[in-house]
PDB file of C-alpha atoms in Angstrom:
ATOM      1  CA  UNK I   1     115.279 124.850  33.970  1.00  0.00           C
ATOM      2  CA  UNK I   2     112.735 125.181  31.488  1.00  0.00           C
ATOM      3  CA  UNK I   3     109.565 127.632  31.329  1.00  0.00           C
ATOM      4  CA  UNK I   4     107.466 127.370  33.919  1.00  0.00           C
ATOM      5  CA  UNK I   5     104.723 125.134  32.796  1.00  0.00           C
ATOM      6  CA  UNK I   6     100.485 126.262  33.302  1.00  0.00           C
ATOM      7  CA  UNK I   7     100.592 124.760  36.755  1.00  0.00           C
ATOM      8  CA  UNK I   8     103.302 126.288  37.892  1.00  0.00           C
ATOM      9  CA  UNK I   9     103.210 128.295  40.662  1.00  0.00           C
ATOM     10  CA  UNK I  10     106.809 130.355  41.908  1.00  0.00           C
ATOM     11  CA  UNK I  11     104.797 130.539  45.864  1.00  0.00           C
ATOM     12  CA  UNK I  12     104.645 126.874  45.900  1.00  0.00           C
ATOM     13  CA  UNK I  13     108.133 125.754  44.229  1.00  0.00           C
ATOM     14  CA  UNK I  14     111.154 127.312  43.823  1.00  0.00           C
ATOM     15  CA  UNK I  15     112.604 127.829  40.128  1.00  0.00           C
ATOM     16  CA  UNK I  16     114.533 124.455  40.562  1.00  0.00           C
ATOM     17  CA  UNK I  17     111.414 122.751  41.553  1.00  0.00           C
ATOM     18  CA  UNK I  18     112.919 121.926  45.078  1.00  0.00           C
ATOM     19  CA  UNK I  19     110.623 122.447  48.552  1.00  0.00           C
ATOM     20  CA  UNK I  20     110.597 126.156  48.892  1.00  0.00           C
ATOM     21  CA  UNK I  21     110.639 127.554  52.730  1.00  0.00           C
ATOM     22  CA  UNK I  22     107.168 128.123  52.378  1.00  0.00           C
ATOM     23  CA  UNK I  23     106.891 124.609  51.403  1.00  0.00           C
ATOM     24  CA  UNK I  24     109.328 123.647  54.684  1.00  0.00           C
ATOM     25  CA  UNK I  25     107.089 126.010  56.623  1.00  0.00           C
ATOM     26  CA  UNK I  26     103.615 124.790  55.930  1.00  0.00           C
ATOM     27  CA  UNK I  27     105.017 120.972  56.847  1.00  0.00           C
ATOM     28  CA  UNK I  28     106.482 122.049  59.864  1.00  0.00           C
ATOM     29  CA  UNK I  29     103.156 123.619  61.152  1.00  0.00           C
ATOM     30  CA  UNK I  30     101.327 120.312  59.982  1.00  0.00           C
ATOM     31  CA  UNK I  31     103.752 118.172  61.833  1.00  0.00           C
ATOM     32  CA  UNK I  32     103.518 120.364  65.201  1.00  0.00           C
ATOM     33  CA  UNK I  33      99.669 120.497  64.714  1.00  0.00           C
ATOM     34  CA  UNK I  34      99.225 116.844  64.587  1.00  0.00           C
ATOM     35  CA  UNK I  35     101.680 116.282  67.497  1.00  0.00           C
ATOM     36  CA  UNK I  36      99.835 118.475  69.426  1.00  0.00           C
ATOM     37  CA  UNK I  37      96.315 116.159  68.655  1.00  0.00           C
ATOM     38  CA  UNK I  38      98.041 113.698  69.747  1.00  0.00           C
ATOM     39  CA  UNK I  39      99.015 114.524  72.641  1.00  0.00           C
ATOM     40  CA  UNK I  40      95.799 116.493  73.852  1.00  0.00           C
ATOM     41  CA  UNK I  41      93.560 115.006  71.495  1.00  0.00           C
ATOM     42  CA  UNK I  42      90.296 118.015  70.624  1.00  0.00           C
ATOM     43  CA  UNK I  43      87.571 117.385  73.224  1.00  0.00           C
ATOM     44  CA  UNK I  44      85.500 116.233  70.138  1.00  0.00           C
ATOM     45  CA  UNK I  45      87.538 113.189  69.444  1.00  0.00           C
ATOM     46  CA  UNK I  46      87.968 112.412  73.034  1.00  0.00           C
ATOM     47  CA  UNK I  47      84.108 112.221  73.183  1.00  0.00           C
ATOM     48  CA  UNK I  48      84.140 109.724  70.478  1.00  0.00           C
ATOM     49  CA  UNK I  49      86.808 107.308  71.798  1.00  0.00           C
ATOM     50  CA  UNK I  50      84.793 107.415  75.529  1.00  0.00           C
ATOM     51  CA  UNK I  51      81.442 106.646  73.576  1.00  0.00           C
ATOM     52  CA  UNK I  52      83.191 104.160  72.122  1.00  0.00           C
ATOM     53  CA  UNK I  53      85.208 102.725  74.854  1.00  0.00           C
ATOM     54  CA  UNK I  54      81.889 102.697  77.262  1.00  0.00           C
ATOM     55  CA  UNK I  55      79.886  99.865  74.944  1.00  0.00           C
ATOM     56  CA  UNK I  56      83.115  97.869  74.708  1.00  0.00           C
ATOM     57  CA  UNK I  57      84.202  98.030  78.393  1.00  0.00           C
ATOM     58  CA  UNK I  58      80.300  96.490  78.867  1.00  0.00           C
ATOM     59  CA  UNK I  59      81.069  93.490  76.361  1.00  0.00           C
ATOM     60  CA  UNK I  60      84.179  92.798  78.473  1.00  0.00           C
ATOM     61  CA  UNK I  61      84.019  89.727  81.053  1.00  0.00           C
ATOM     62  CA  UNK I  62      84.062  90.864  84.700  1.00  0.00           C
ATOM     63  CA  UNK I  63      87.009  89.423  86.079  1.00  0.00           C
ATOM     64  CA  UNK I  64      87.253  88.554  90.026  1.00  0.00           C
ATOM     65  CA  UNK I  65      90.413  90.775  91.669  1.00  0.00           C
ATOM     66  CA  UNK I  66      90.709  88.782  94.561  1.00  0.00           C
ATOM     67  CA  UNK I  67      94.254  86.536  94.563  1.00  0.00           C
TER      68      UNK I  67
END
């Protein structure tokens, strides 16, 4: 291809410029990572959505269960 350029970088790209495994690596483990927060979300952003959800569930109307 041509010489490699000042940004460059042979751990980040292969020669061709395609993903290297590295590369394929790295996005894998970001993937899995934010499946996982998903999932089981850190106890710091499950704090936030119940301090959230508490002032909204108080705005809510009361509704009457009784059919």
């Amino acid at each position: 291809m041509g010489a490699p350029n000042a940004y460059h970088s042979c751990r980040a790209r292969s020669c061709d410029g395609a993903p290297s495994n590295r590369d394929m690596i790295d996005a894998q483990r970001a993937y899995e990572i934010g499946l996982a927060n998903m999932i089981c979300p850190p106890a710091a952003l499950k704090s936030k959505v119940e301090d959230l959800a508490l002032p909204l569930s108080k705005m809510l109307p009361k509704h009457n269960n009784n059919f």
